[in-house]
Amino acid sequence: MAEKRLQPPAHIGVIMDGNGRWAKKHFQPRSMGHRAGAQNFRTITRYASQIGVKVLTVYAFSTENWSRPTEEVGALMGLFKDYLREALRDFMDENIRVRFIGDVSAFSPDLRELIAEVEEASAPKTGMVLNLAMNYGGRAEIVRAARTFAEEVQAGRRSPGDLDEALFDRYLYTAGQPAPDLIIRPSGEQRVSNFLLWQCAYAEFVYFDILWPDFKTEDLDRAIAIYHSRQRRFGGV
Ligand code: IPE
Ligand code: IPE
Ligand code: MG
């Protein structure tokens, strides 16, 4: 009898890490690792949508990744553009809604234009929401939310006493979305690296000793199985 597939949690986050080490292992420049990683991102995204994930958030570029060599940052920007052009051309028959979380104002005008086009073109989609975290930092997101709220207080639209967790949540990039249930980090590192700091309060973390370009659809199934084996208590008993 075929094994019954486990229902995936509603929101999965993935820290796509290990491209550089993958390249090194294959005696290639780091940019080739990013290329392989970007290719794998396409595969995993499609699979997540097929198995019924409602929200998939992938960490593609952090606010700290600007500190990498110019050449590497340039290669990443080129890959983002390739993907977004492809998304506009080919992906439109897929029912995935693409959203961007992070400060995209820091990107070049042509990349920003592609971001806006993809967001607009995929807005009517009703399937999985794909959050692309680009120039994203959890701390920056929280500071931005606090600043926006303060501006509303200053403008007389809100008072400080209005603020509670539910309202604060509405100032985040992920407003209206469920918090991540499961966060997967391949590559062997066991840290959060500024990903979804507010939202991950009760997420289950799964770390794998696999480099992102080698992460397979079966590994996603495996992470989901591990997730199901955990007992979430949310502070209760
Ligand atoms: C993740 O892979 C991709 C980005 C951070 C953009 P890395 O480039 O961090 O790969 P490692 O950690 O050096 O192996
Ligand atoms: C986290 O990976 C960011 C992304 C995967 C986009 P990093 O490689 O930047 O994280 P650290 O430096 O190992 O913490
Ligand atoms: Mg890394």
Short mmCIF file of C-alpha atoms and ligand atoms in Angstrom, two decimals:
data_model
loop_
_atom_site.label_atom_id
_atom_site.label_comp_id
_atom_site.label_asym_id
_atom_site.label_seq_id
_atom_site.Cartn_x
_atom_site.Cartn_y
_atom_site.Cartn_z
CA MET A 1 0.00 0.00 0.00
CA ALA A 2 1.31 3.44 -0.87
CA GLU A 3 2.35 5.48 2.13
CA LYS A 4 -0.09 8.22 2.94
CA ARG A 5 1.48 11.65 2.53
CA LEU A 6 1.49 13.74 5.67
CA GLN A 7 -0.39 17.01 5.48
CA PRO A 8 2.19 19.81 5.36
CA PRO A 9 1.93 22.61 7.90
CA ALA A 10 0.35 25.81 6.59
CA HIS A 11 3.49 27.95 6.64
CA ILE A 12 7.01 26.68 6.02
CA GLY A 13 10.13 28.85 6.09
CA VAL A 14 13.37 27.82 4.41
CA ILE A 15 16.81 29.33 4.99
CA MET A 16 18.45 28.46 1.69
CA ASP A 17 22.00 28.10 2.98
CA GLY A 18 25.08 26.24 1.80
CA ASN A 19 25.47 27.37 -1.82
CA GLY A 20 29.03 28.55 -1.25
CA ARG A 21 30.14 25.28 0.34
CA TRP A 22 28.42 23.32 -2.42
CA ALA A 23 30.46 25.27 -5.00
CA LYS A 24 33.67 24.66 -3.08
CA LYS A 25 32.93 20.96 -2.91
CA HIS A 26 32.56 20.94 -6.69
CA PHE A 27 35.67 23.10 -7.30
CA GLN A 28 33.54 25.87 -8.73
CA PRO A 29 33.23 29.60 -8.01
CA ARG A 30 30.65 30.61 -5.39
CA SER A 31 28.43 32.10 -8.09
CA MET A 32 27.92 28.59 -9.50
CA GLY A 33 26.72 27.47 -6.09
CA HIS A 34 24.16 30.26 -6.16
CA ARG A 35 23.09 29.20 -9.64
CA ALA A 36 22.57 25.62 -8.46
CA GLY A 37 20.74 26.93 -5.40
CA ALA A 38 18.43 29.09 -7.52
CA GLN A 39 17.63 26.07 -9.68
CA ASN A 40 16.79 24.02 -6.64
CA PHE A 41 14.63 26.81 -5.28
CA ARG A 42 12.44 26.45 -8.40
CA THR A 43 12.07 22.70 -7.83
CA ILE A 44 11.27 22.95 -4.13
CA THR A 45 8.82 25.82 -4.63
CA ARG A 46 6.83 23.89 -7.22
CA TYR A 47 6.79 20.82 -5.03
CA ALA A 48 5.65 22.78 -1.96
CA SER A 49 2.79 24.23 -3.97
CA GLN A 50 1.82 20.76 -5.25
CA ILE A 51 1.67 19.19 -1.81
CA GLY A 52 -0.56 21.93 -0.46
CA VAL A 53 1.70 24.29 1.51
CA LYS A 54 -0.26 27.53 1.97
CA VAL A 55 2.65 29.88 2.60
CA LEU A 56 6.31 29.26 1.75
CA THR A 57 8.85 31.85 2.87
CA VAL A 58 12.34 31.51 1.45
CA TYR A 59 15.33 33.47 2.67
CA ALA A 60 17.17 34.54 -0.46
CA PHE A 61 19.21 37.57 0.65
CA SER A 62 19.65 39.02 4.10
CA THR A 63 20.30 42.62 5.11
CA GLU A 64 23.77 41.37 6.12
CA ASN A 65 24.55 39.70 2.79
CA TRP A 66 25.55 43.09 1.29
CA SER A 67 28.84 42.62 3.15
CA ARG A 68 29.90 39.92 0.67
CA PRO A 69 32.34 40.66 -2.19
CA THR A 70 30.85 42.91 -4.88
CA GLU A 71 31.24 40.17 -7.45
CA GLU A 72 29.17 37.71 -5.40
CA VAL A 73 26.44 40.26 -4.67
CA GLY A 74 26.36 41.07 -8.40
CA ALA A 75 25.98 37.40 -9.29
CA LEU A 76 23.06 37.08 -6.85
CA MET A 77 21.35 40.16 -8.28
CA GLY A 78 21.73 38.67 -11.76
CA LEU A 79 20.11 35.41 -10.61
CA PHE A 80 17.21 37.31 -9.01
CA LYS A 81 16.58 39.10 -12.30
CA ASP A 82 16.72 35.85 -14.28
CA TYR A 83 14.22 34.24 -11.96
CA LEU A 84 11.81 37.15 -11.99
CA ARG A 85 11.91 37.43 -15.79
CA GLU A 86 11.25 33.74 -16.00
CA ALA A 87 8.42 34.05 -13.48
CA LEU A 88 6.79 36.69 -15.67
CA ARG A 89 7.21 34.62 -18.79
CA ASP A 90 6.58 31.03 -17.74
CA PHE A 91 5.21 30.83 -14.27
CA MET A 92 2.02 32.66 -14.83
CA ASP A 93 0.10 29.46 -15.45
CA GLU A 94 1.08 28.30 -11.97
CA ASN A 95 -1.27 29.34 -9.24
CA ILE A 96 1.45 30.81 -7.00
CA ARG A 97 1.22 34.29 -5.58
CA VAL A 98 4.64 35.89 -5.19
CA ARG A 99 5.22 38.48 -2.50
CA PHE A 100 8.41 40.19 -1.44
CA ILE A 101 9.41 40.70 2.14
CA GLY A 102 12.34 42.98 2.89
CA ASP A 103 13.48 46.43 1.88
CA VAL A 104 13.39 46.17 -1.89
CA SER A 105 14.02 49.92 -2.24
CA ALA A 106 17.75 49.14 -1.93
CA PHE A 107 17.79 47.20 -5.22
CA SER A 108 18.63 48.59 -8.65
CA PRO A 109 15.79 50.27 -10.61
CA ASP A 110 15.52 47.39 -13.11
CA LEU A 111 15.29 44.77 -10.36
CA ARG A 112 12.71 46.90 -8.52
CA GLU A 113 10.67 47.14 -11.68
CA LEU A 114 10.69 43.36 -12.12
CA ILE A 115 9.67 42.93 -8.48
CA ALA A 116 6.70 45.25 -8.96
CA GLU A 117 5.69 43.49 -12.19
CA VAL A 118 5.83 40.02 -10.64
CA GLU A 119 3.91 41.14 -7.60
CA GLU A 120 1.23 42.73 -9.74
CA ALA A 121 0.98 39.87 -12.24
CA SER A 122 0.68 37.21 -9.56
CA ALA A 123 -1.65 39.17 -7.24
CA PRO A 124 -4.83 37.49 -8.55
CA LYS A 125 -3.43 34.00 -7.92
CA THR A 126 -5.27 31.97 -5.33
CA GLY A 127 -2.79 29.18 -4.58
CA MET A 128 0.32 29.09 -2.42
CA VAL A 129 1.78 32.39 -1.29
CA LEU A 130 5.52 32.50 -1.92
CA ASN A 131 7.26 35.10 0.24
CA LEU A 132 10.65 35.92 -1.21
CA ALA A 133 12.78 37.38 1.56
CA MET A 134 15.15 39.71 -0.24
CA ASN A 135 17.18 42.31 1.61
CA TYR A 136 15.25 40.96 4.56
CA GLY A 137 16.30 41.15 8.19
CA GLY A 138 14.05 40.30 11.12
CA ARG A 139 15.42 43.16 13.19
CA ALA A 140 14.99 45.67 10.36
CA GLU A 141 11.42 44.44 9.90
CA ILE A 142 10.62 45.00 13.59
CA VAL A 143 12.20 48.46 13.58
CA ARG A 144 10.24 49.38 10.47
CA ALA A 145 7.00 48.22 12.08
CA ALA A 146 7.75 50.25 15.23
CA ARG A 147 8.55 53.33 13.15
CA THR A 148 5.36 53.03 11.10
CA PHE A 149 3.30 52.70 14.24
CA ALA A 150 5.03 55.72 15.81
CA GLU A 151 4.26 57.77 12.71
CA GLU A 152 0.60 56.83 12.98
CA VAL A 153 0.57 57.90 16.61
CA GLN A 154 2.21 61.17 15.66
CA ALA A 155 -0.40 61.72 12.95
CA GLY A 156 -3.15 61.15 15.52
CA ARG A 157 -4.50 57.99 13.88
CA ARG A 158 -3.48 55.69 16.74
CA SER A 159 -2.69 56.00 20.42
CA PRO A 160 0.13 54.09 22.19
CA GLY A 161 -2.40 52.11 24.20
CA ASP A 162 -3.78 50.58 20.99
CA LEU A 163 -0.63 48.55 20.50
CA ASP A 164 -0.80 44.86 21.29
CA GLU A 165 0.75 41.80 19.65
CA ALA A 166 -2.04 41.38 17.13
CA LEU A 167 -1.84 45.00 16.04
CA PHE A 168 1.96 44.97 15.88
CA ASP A 169 1.74 41.93 13.62
CA ARG A 170 -0.17 44.03 11.11
CA TYR A 171 2.83 46.30 10.61
CA LEU A 172 5.09 43.43 9.58
CA TYR A 173 5.74 42.34 5.99
CA THR A 174 3.85 39.12 6.75
CA ALA A 175 0.68 40.91 7.93
CA GLY A 176 -2.37 38.70 7.59
CA GLN A 177 -0.37 35.49 7.15
CA PRO A 178 -0.16 32.66 9.68
CA ALA A 179 3.14 32.46 11.59
CA PRO A 180 5.60 29.83 10.29
CA ASP A 181 4.98 26.39 11.78
CA LEU A 182 8.20 24.87 10.51
CA ILE A 183 11.54 26.47 9.65
CA ILE A 184 14.07 24.37 7.79
CA ARG A 185 17.74 25.20 7.60
CA PRO A 186 19.98 23.04 5.47
CA SER A 187 23.79 23.47 5.35
CA GLY A 188 24.55 22.28 8.87
CA GLU A 189 24.36 25.69 10.57
CA GLN A 190 22.03 25.79 13.52
CA ARG A 191 21.14 29.45 13.85
CA VAL A 192 18.36 31.77 12.80
CA SER A 193 20.53 34.44 11.06
CA ASN A 194 17.93 37.21 11.42
CA PHE A 195 15.12 35.27 9.70
CA LEU A 196 11.49 35.89 10.77
CA LEU A 197 12.49 36.88 14.31
CA TRP A 198 9.05 37.98 15.46
CA GLN A 199 7.16 35.29 13.55
CA CYS A 200 9.29 32.31 14.61
CA ALA A 201 8.27 32.54 18.29
CA TYR A 202 6.69 29.07 18.23
CA ALA A 203 8.05 27.62 14.99
CA GLU A 204 9.55 24.13 14.97
CA PHE A 205 13.14 24.18 13.68
CA VAL A 206 14.58 21.40 11.57
CA TYR A 207 18.28 21.48 10.69
CA PHE A 208 19.77 19.23 8.04
CA ASP A 209 23.38 18.50 7.20
CA ILE A 210 22.69 18.94 3.49
CA LEU A 211 23.80 21.87 1.35
CA TRP A 212 20.89 23.76 -0.18
CA PRO A 213 21.60 22.80 -3.83
CA ASP A 214 21.44 19.13 -2.73
CA PHE A 215 18.20 19.52 -0.76
CA LYS A 216 15.60 17.27 -2.41
CA THR A 217 11.81 17.10 -2.40
CA GLU A 218 12.24 13.98 -0.22
CA ASP A 219 14.07 16.13 2.31
CA LEU A 220 11.06 18.43 2.46
CA ASP A 221 8.88 15.35 3.09
CA ARG A 222 11.32 14.28 5.79
CA ALA A 223 11.22 17.70 7.47
CA ILE A 224 7.42 17.55 7.44
CA ALA A 225 7.52 14.09 9.03
CA ILE A 226 9.87 15.40 11.75
CA TYR A 227 7.50 18.32 12.27
CA HIS A 228 4.63 15.88 12.81
CA SER A 229 6.67 13.90 15.32
CA ARG A 230 7.07 17.00 17.53
CA GLN A 231 4.65 18.00 20.20
CA ARG A 232 3.87 21.71 20.02
CA ARG A 233 2.84 23.03 23.39
CA PHE A 234 2.75 26.82 22.96
CA GLY A 235 3.58 27.19 26.63
CA GLY A 236 0.81 24.84 27.75
CA VAL A 237 1.14 21.31 29.08
C1 IPE B 1 23.14 30.91 0.93
O1 IPE B 1 24.33 30.24 0.67
C2 IPE B 1 22.83 31.94 -0.10
C3 IPE B 1 22.88 33.32 0.41
C4 IPE B 1 23.19 33.67 1.63
C5 IPE B 1 22.60 34.37 -0.54
P1 IPE B 1 25.73 30.79 1.18
O2 IPE B 1 26.32 31.63 0.12
O3 IPE B 1 25.59 31.45 2.50
O4 IPE B 1 26.53 29.45 1.30
P2 IPE B 1 27.64 29.09 2.38
O5 IPE B 1 27.02 29.28 3.73
O6 IPE B 1 28.78 30.03 2.16
O7 IPE B 1 27.99 27.68 2.11
C1 IPE B 2 21.35 33.28 5.86
O1 IPE B 2 22.54 32.66 5.46
C2 IPE B 2 20.82 34.13 4.76
C3 IPE B 2 20.32 33.42 3.58
C4 IPE B 2 20.30 32.14 3.41
C5 IPE B 2 19.82 34.27 2.54
P1 IPE B 2 23.97 33.27 5.74
O2 IPE B 2 24.96 32.37 5.13
O3 IPE B 2 24.00 34.70 5.34
O4 IPE B 2 24.03 33.21 7.34
P2 IPE B 2 25.29 33.14 8.31
O5 IPE B 2 26.22 34.24 7.90
O6 IPE B 2 25.89 31.80 8.14
O7 IPE B 2 24.71 33.33 9.68
MG MG B 3 25.75 30.75 4.40
#
